[in-house]
PDB file of C-alpha atoms in Angstrom:
ATOM      1  CA  TYR A  19    -121.992  -1.313  10.378  1.00 34.00           C
ATOM      2  CA  THR A  20    -120.116   1.187  12.463  1.00 35.00           C
ATOM      3  CA  PHE A  21    -120.578   4.945  11.973  1.00 38.00           C
ATOM      4  CA  PHE A  22    -118.788   7.699  13.790  1.00 37.00           C
ATOM      5  CA  LEU A  23    -121.336  10.506  13.788  1.00 39.00           C
ATOM      6  CA  TYR A  24    -121.232  14.000  15.356  1.00 37.00           C
ATOM      7  CA  HIS A  25    -122.417  14.297  18.916  1.00 35.00           C
ATOM      8  CA  PRO A  26    -123.961  17.733  19.748  1.00 35.00           C
ATOM      9  CA  ARG A  27    -121.948  20.172  21.718  1.00 32.00           C
ATOM     10  CA  ILE A  28    -123.331  22.758  24.037  1.00 27.00           C
ATOM     11  CA  ILE A  29    -121.742  25.819  22.466  1.00 29.00           C
ATOM     12  CA  ILE A  30    -122.667  26.971  18.918  1.00 33.00           C
ATOM     13  CA  PHE A  31    -119.688  28.617  17.288  1.00 34.00           C
ATOM     14  CA  LYS A  32    -120.338  31.121  14.489  1.00 34.00           C
ATOM     15  CA  ILE A  33    -117.572  31.563  12.050  1.00 35.00           C
ATOM     16  CA  VAL A  34    -119.585  33.475   9.598  1.00 37.00           C
ATOM     17  CA  ALA A  35    -117.467  36.157   8.024  1.00 40.00           C
ATOM     18  CA  PRO A  36    -114.906  33.962   6.252  1.00 43.00           C
ATOM     19  CA  PHE A  37    -117.613  31.576   5.029  1.00 45.00           C
ATOM     20  CA  SER A  38    -119.783  34.429   3.825  1.00 45.00           C
ATOM     21  CA  GLN A  39    -116.861  35.967   1.957  1.00 46.00           C
ATOM     22  CA  LEU A  40    -116.119  32.613   0.307  1.00 47.00           C
ATOM     23  CA  LYS A  41    -119.751  32.049  -0.509  1.00 47.00           C
ATOM     24  CA  ALA A  42    -120.068  35.524  -2.071  1.00 48.00           C
ATOM     25  CA  GLN A  43    -116.954  35.034  -4.092  1.00 46.00           C
ATOM     26  CA  PHE A  44    -117.682  31.544  -5.467  1.00 46.00           C
ATOM     27  CA  CYS A  45    -121.351  30.758  -5.058  1.00 45.00           C
ATOM     28  CA  LYS A  46    -123.256  33.262  -7.159  1.00 46.00           C
ATOM     29  CA  ASN A  47    -126.375  31.090  -7.475  1.00 46.00           C
ATOM     30  CA  SER A  48    -127.809  27.963  -5.931  1.00 47.00           C
ATOM     31  CA  ARG A  49    -126.494  25.614  -8.530  1.00 46.00           C
ATOM     32  CA  THR A  50    -122.919  26.875  -8.086  1.00 48.00           C
ATOM     33  CA  GLU A  51    -123.390  26.712  -4.352  1.00 48.00           C
ATOM     34  CA  ALA A  52    -124.647  23.067  -4.574  1.00 49.00           C
ATOM     35  CA  ASP A  53    -121.644  22.180  -6.840  1.00 51.00           C
ATOM     36  CA  PHE A  54    -119.224  23.747  -4.240  1.00 51.00           C
ATOM     37  CA  PHE A  55    -120.594  21.657  -1.350  1.00 50.00           C
ATOM     38  CA  ASN A  56    -120.673  18.532  -3.515  1.00 51.00           C
ATOM     39  CA  ILE A  57    -116.923  19.083  -4.193  1.00 52.00           C
ATOM     40  CA  CYS A  58    -116.397  19.438  -0.450  1.00 55.00           C
ATOM     41  CA  LEU A  59    -118.150  15.994   0.062  1.00 50.00           C
ATOM     42  CA  VAL A  60    -116.257  14.138  -2.672  1.00 53.00           C
ATOM     43  CA  SER A  61    -112.844  15.632  -1.740  1.00 53.00           C
ATOM     44  CA  ASN A  62    -113.311  14.288   1.857  1.00 54.00           C
ATOM     45  CA  TYR A  63    -113.947  10.858   0.641  1.00 53.00           C
ATOM     46  CA  ILE A  64    -111.515  10.531  -2.226  1.00 56.00           C
ATOM     47  CA  CYS A  65    -108.752  11.015   0.475  1.00 58.00           C
ATOM     48  CA  ILE A  66    -110.094   8.184   2.533  1.00 62.00           C
ATOM     49  CA  PHE A  67    -111.367   5.520   0.036  1.00 64.00           C
ATOM     50  CA  HIS A  68    -109.598   3.843  -2.891  1.00 63.00           C
ATOM     51  CA  GLN A  69    -111.189   4.681  -6.220  1.00 73.00           C
ATOM     52  CA  ASN A  70    -112.682   1.184  -6.484  1.00 78.00           C
ATOM     53  CA  GLN A  71    -114.480   1.694  -3.063  1.00 80.00           C
ATOM     54  CA  PHE A  72    -116.901   4.513  -4.162  1.00 83.00           C
ATOM     55  CA  ILE A  73    -118.894   5.948  -6.972  1.00 86.00           C
ATOM     56  CA  ALA A  74    -119.098   9.665  -7.403  1.00 82.00           C
ATOM     57  CA  ASN A  75    -122.271  11.087  -8.956  1.00 85.00           C
ATOM     58  CA  ALA A  76    -123.837   7.588  -8.717  1.00 89.00           C
ATOM     59  CA  GLU A  77    -127.094   6.518 -10.347  1.00 90.00           C
ATOM     60  CA  VAL A  78    -127.935   4.241  -7.414  1.00 88.00           C
ATOM     61  CA  ILE A  79    -131.278   3.052  -8.785  1.00 86.00           C
ATOM     62  CA  SER A  80    -130.527   2.068 -12.446  1.00 86.00           C
ATOM     63  CA  GLY A  81    -132.646   3.913 -15.042  1.00 89.00           C
ATOM     64  CA  SER A  82    -134.002   6.389 -12.519  1.00 88.00           C
ATOM     65  CA  GLY A  83    -131.835   9.325 -13.702  1.00 90.00           C
ATOM     66  CA  LYS A  84    -131.485  10.349 -10.000  1.00 91.00           C
ATOM     67  CA  ARG A  85    -127.853  10.706  -8.999  1.00 90.00           C
ATOM     68  CA  VAL A  86    -126.517  10.818  -5.503  1.00 89.00           C
ATOM     69  CA  GLU A  87    -123.245  12.758  -4.913  1.00 83.00           C
ATOM     70  CA  PHE A  88    -121.489   9.758  -3.492  1.00 84.00           C
ATOM     71  CA  ALA A  89    -121.957   6.060  -2.843  1.00 88.00           C
ATOM     72  CA  ILE A  90    -119.665   3.837  -0.894  1.00 87.00           C
ATOM     73  CA  LYS A  91    -119.324   0.279  -2.184  1.00 90.00           C
ATOM     74  CA  LEU A  92    -119.749  -2.027   0.783  1.00 88.00           C
ATOM     75  CA  PRO A  93    -118.118  -5.511   0.846  1.00 84.00           C
ATOM     76  CA  GLU A  94    -121.546  -7.227   0.631  1.00 86.00           C
ATOM     77  CA  GLY A  95    -122.043  -5.629  -2.875  1.00 89.00           C
ATOM     78  CA  LEU A  96    -124.492  -3.080  -1.554  1.00 93.00           C
ATOM     79  CA  LEU A  97    -124.092   0.667  -1.681  1.00 92.00           C
ATOM     80  CA  LEU A  98    -124.280   3.413   1.031  1.00 91.00           C
ATOM     81  CA  PRO A  99    -125.603   6.637  -0.482  1.00 93.00           C
ATOM     82  CA  ILE A 100    -124.344  10.030   0.750  1.00 88.00           C
ATOM     83  CA  ASP A 101    -125.946  13.192  -0.389  1.00 89.00           C
ATOM     84  CA  ALA A 102    -124.704  16.700   0.455  1.00 84.00           C
ATOM     85  CA  LYS A 103    -127.348  19.184   1.701  1.00 83.00           C
ATOM     86  CA  PHE A 104    -126.766  22.806   2.791  1.00 76.00           C
ATOM     87  CA  PRO A 105    -129.779  25.111   3.162  1.00 77.00           C
ATOM     88  CA  SER A 106    -127.560  28.192   3.132  1.00 78.00           C
ATOM     89  CA  GLY A 107    -130.298  30.735   2.446  1.00 84.00           C
ATOM     90  CA  LEU A 108    -132.287  29.447   5.351  1.00 90.00           C
ATOM     91  CA  TYR A 109    -129.130  29.342   7.521  1.00 88.00           C
ATOM     92  CA  ASP A 110    -128.398  32.959   6.521  1.00 88.00           C
ATOM     93  CA  ASN A 111    -131.941  33.980   7.527  1.00 91.00           C
ATOM     94  CA  TYR A 112    -131.361  32.318  10.915  1.00 93.00           C
ATOM     95  CA  LEU A 113    -128.091  34.176  11.457  1.00 91.00           C
ATOM     96  CA  SER A 114    -129.791  37.473  10.520  1.00 91.00           C
ATOM     97  CA  ALA A 115    -132.546  36.749  12.947  1.00 93.00           C
ATOM     98  CA  VAL A 116    -130.207  35.990  15.729  1.00 92.00           C
ATOM     99  CA  ASP A 117    -128.118  39.065  14.977  1.00 91.00           C
ATOM    100  CA  SER A 118    -131.145  41.307  15.146  1.00 92.00           C
ATOM    101  CA  SER A 119    -132.265  39.622  18.460  1.00 91.00           C
ATOM    102  CA  ASN A 120    -135.731  38.982  16.954  1.00 90.00           C
ATOM    103  CA  SER A 121    -137.070  35.849  18.771  1.00 92.00           C
ATOM    104  CA  GLN A 122    -140.025  35.435  16.401  1.00 95.00           C
ATOM    105  CA  SER A 123    -137.789  35.585  13.347  1.00 94.00           C
ATOM    106  CA  THR A 124    -135.350  33.270  14.914  1.00 93.00           C
ATOM    107  CA  LYS A 125    -138.083  30.756  15.750  1.00 95.00           C
ATOM    108  CA  THR A 126    -139.455  31.000  12.166  1.00 96.00           C
ATOM    109  CA  ALA A 127    -135.949  30.498  10.702  1.00 95.00           C
ATOM    110  CA  ILE A 128    -135.353  27.399  12.907  1.00 95.00           C
ATOM    111  CA  ASP A 129    -138.771  25.956  11.900  1.00 95.00           C
ATOM    112  CA  ALA A 130    -137.810  26.546   8.115  1.00 95.00           C
ATOM    113  CA  ILE A 131    -134.499  24.705   8.741  1.00 94.00           C
ATOM    114  CA  ARG A 132    -136.267  21.897  10.448  1.00 95.00           C
ATOM    115  CA  ARG A 133    -138.749  21.457   7.610  1.00 95.00           C
ATOM    116  CA  HIS A 134    -136.080  21.708   5.016  1.00 95.00           C
ATOM    117  CA  VAL A 135    -133.889  19.063   6.649  1.00 95.00           C
ATOM    118  CA  ILE A 136    -136.785  16.669   7.075  1.00 96.00           C
ATOM    119  CA  ASN A 137    -137.760  17.193   3.496  1.00 96.00           C
ATOM    120  CA  ASP A 138    -134.168  16.465   2.411  1.00 95.00           C
ATOM    121  CA  ALA A 139    -134.126  13.204   4.422  1.00 96.00           C
ATOM    122  CA  ASN A 140    -137.476  12.211   2.751  1.00 96.00           C
ATOM    123  CA  ASP A 141    -135.831  13.053  -0.650  1.00 95.00           C
ATOM    124  CA  ILE A 142    -132.772  10.918   0.154  1.00 95.00           C
ATOM    125  CA  ASN A 143    -134.837   8.014   1.304  1.00 95.00           C
ATOM    126  CA  SER A 144    -137.185   8.047  -1.701  1.00 94.00           C
ATOM    127  CA  LYS A 145    -134.548   8.599  -4.333  1.00 93.00           C
ATOM    128  CA  TYR A 146    -131.517   6.660  -3.170  1.00 94.00           C
ATOM    129  CA  ILE A 147    -132.512   3.812  -0.665  1.00 93.00           C
ATOM    130  CA  GLN A 148    -133.627   0.660  -2.286  1.00 91.00           C
ATOM    131  CA  SER A 149    -133.578  -2.847  -0.798  1.00 91.00           C
ATOM    132  CA  GLY A 150    -131.113  -5.103  -2.635  1.00 92.00           C
ATOM    133  CA  ILE A 151    -129.122  -2.160  -4.091  1.00 92.00           C
ATOM    134  CA  THR A 152    -128.348  -0.076  -0.948  1.00 93.00           C
ATOM    135  CA  ILE A 153    -128.253  -0.862   2.709  1.00 92.00           C
ATOM    136  CA  GLU A 154    -131.325   0.367   4.496  1.00 93.00           C
ATOM    137  CA  LEU A 155    -129.607   3.641   5.431  1.00 93.00           C
ATOM    138  CA  GLY A 156    -128.631   6.920   3.726  1.00 94.00           C
ATOM    139  CA  ILE A 157    -126.271   9.704   4.881  1.00 91.00           C
ATOM    140  CA  MET A 158    -127.027  13.384   4.694  1.00 92.00           C
ATOM    141  CA  PHE A 159    -123.762  15.133   4.557  1.00 86.00           C
ATOM    142  CA  ILE A 160    -123.861  18.609   6.176  1.00 86.00           C
ATOM    143  CA  PRO A 161    -120.608  20.502   5.129  1.00 77.00           C
ATOM    144  CA  SER A 162    -120.854  23.077   8.052  1.00 78.00           C
ATOM    145  CA  GLU A 163    -120.214  22.453  11.757  1.00 81.00           C
ATOM    146  CA  SER A 164    -122.223  25.398  12.808  1.00 85.00           C
ATOM    147  CA  LEU A 165    -125.165  24.395  10.768  1.00 86.00           C
ATOM    148  CA  MET A 166    -124.820  20.814  12.179  1.00 87.00           C
ATOM    149  CA  GLN A 167    -124.788  22.222  15.677  1.00 89.00           C
ATOM    150  CA  LEU A 168    -127.885  24.250  14.996  1.00 91.00           C
ATOM    151  CA  ILE A 169    -129.639  21.171  13.552  1.00 91.00           C
ATOM    152  CA  ASP A 170    -128.646  19.112  16.577  1.00 91.00           C
ATOM    153  CA  SER A 171    -130.181  21.838  18.853  1.00 92.00           C
ATOM    154  CA  ILE A 172    -133.600  21.454  17.199  1.00 92.00           C
ATOM    155  CA  SER A 173    -135.647  19.181  19.388  1.00 88.00           C
ATOM    156  CA  ASP A 174    -135.647  15.564  18.196  1.00 91.00           C
ATOM    157  CA  VAL A 175    -134.961  16.311  14.470  1.00 94.00           C
ATOM    158  CA  ARG A 176    -132.004  13.915  14.137  1.00 92.00           C
ATOM    159  CA  GLU A 177    -134.015  11.092  15.779  1.00 94.00           C
ATOM    160  CA  GLN A 178    -137.060  11.801  13.655  1.00 95.00           C
ATOM    161  CA  ILE A 179    -135.097  11.684  10.460  1.00 95.00           C
ATOM    162  CA  PHE A 180    -133.466   8.429  11.317  1.00 95.00           C
ATOM    163  CA  ARG A 181    -136.679   6.873  12.623  1.00 95.00           C
ATOM    164  CA  ASP A 182    -138.885   7.984   9.706  1.00 96.00           C
ATOM    165  CA  ASN A 183    -136.369   7.912   6.748  1.00 96.00           C
ATOM    166  CA  ARG A 184    -133.304   5.774   7.926  1.00 95.00           C
ATOM    167  CA  VAL A 185    -131.037   8.792   7.171  1.00 95.00           C
ATOM    168  CA  CYS A 186    -128.127   9.774   9.426  1.00 92.00           C
ATOM    169  CA  LEU A 187    -126.703  13.296   9.490  1.00 91.00           C
ATOM    170  CA  LEU A 188    -122.930  13.468   9.067  1.00 85.00           C
ATOM    171  CA  TYR A 189    -120.473  16.340   8.866  1.00 78.00           C
ATOM    172  CA  THR A 190    -116.711  16.791   8.823  1.00 65.00           C
ATOM    173  CA  SER A 191    -114.760  19.091  10.905  1.00 58.00           C
ATOM    174  CA  PRO A 192    -111.335  20.799  10.182  1.00 53.00           C
ATOM    175  CA  SER A 193    -110.158  19.742  13.630  1.00 48.00           C
TER     176      SER A 193
END
């Protein structure tokens, strides 16, 4: 399998104001926010794949009641589960800490994001990866370039997630 994944850049760009305004306008609670980012995920892939090449809101493991946002149907008959994650409250805490130049708060916020992303990878692995149904790999979709860059700046988190959970991080960029 060939995957084109994001390679970390040196500079982290913050384009916060437009996103914050959009979030405040449309994402009044965490469920609405999750729905918004799931729509971002699905809208990216319905433009790429034919409708018979993917399943949106797929119950990957039959009878489990657990649904992944998106599953790509691979030629071998197996599925590739993709789940959208965006710890926006934690990211907002990080941005506030950086803006206030509080190094302890910044470290605390980064540690919280690290724990959250690792827990999300554990969740994806346990809920959506099963031999014979899926390939031994899952994708965690991060719908924000700036959050992806922050995650990539956290020492060894991407490697740990892949090694321990067989989950890759993926994002899309407007460019």
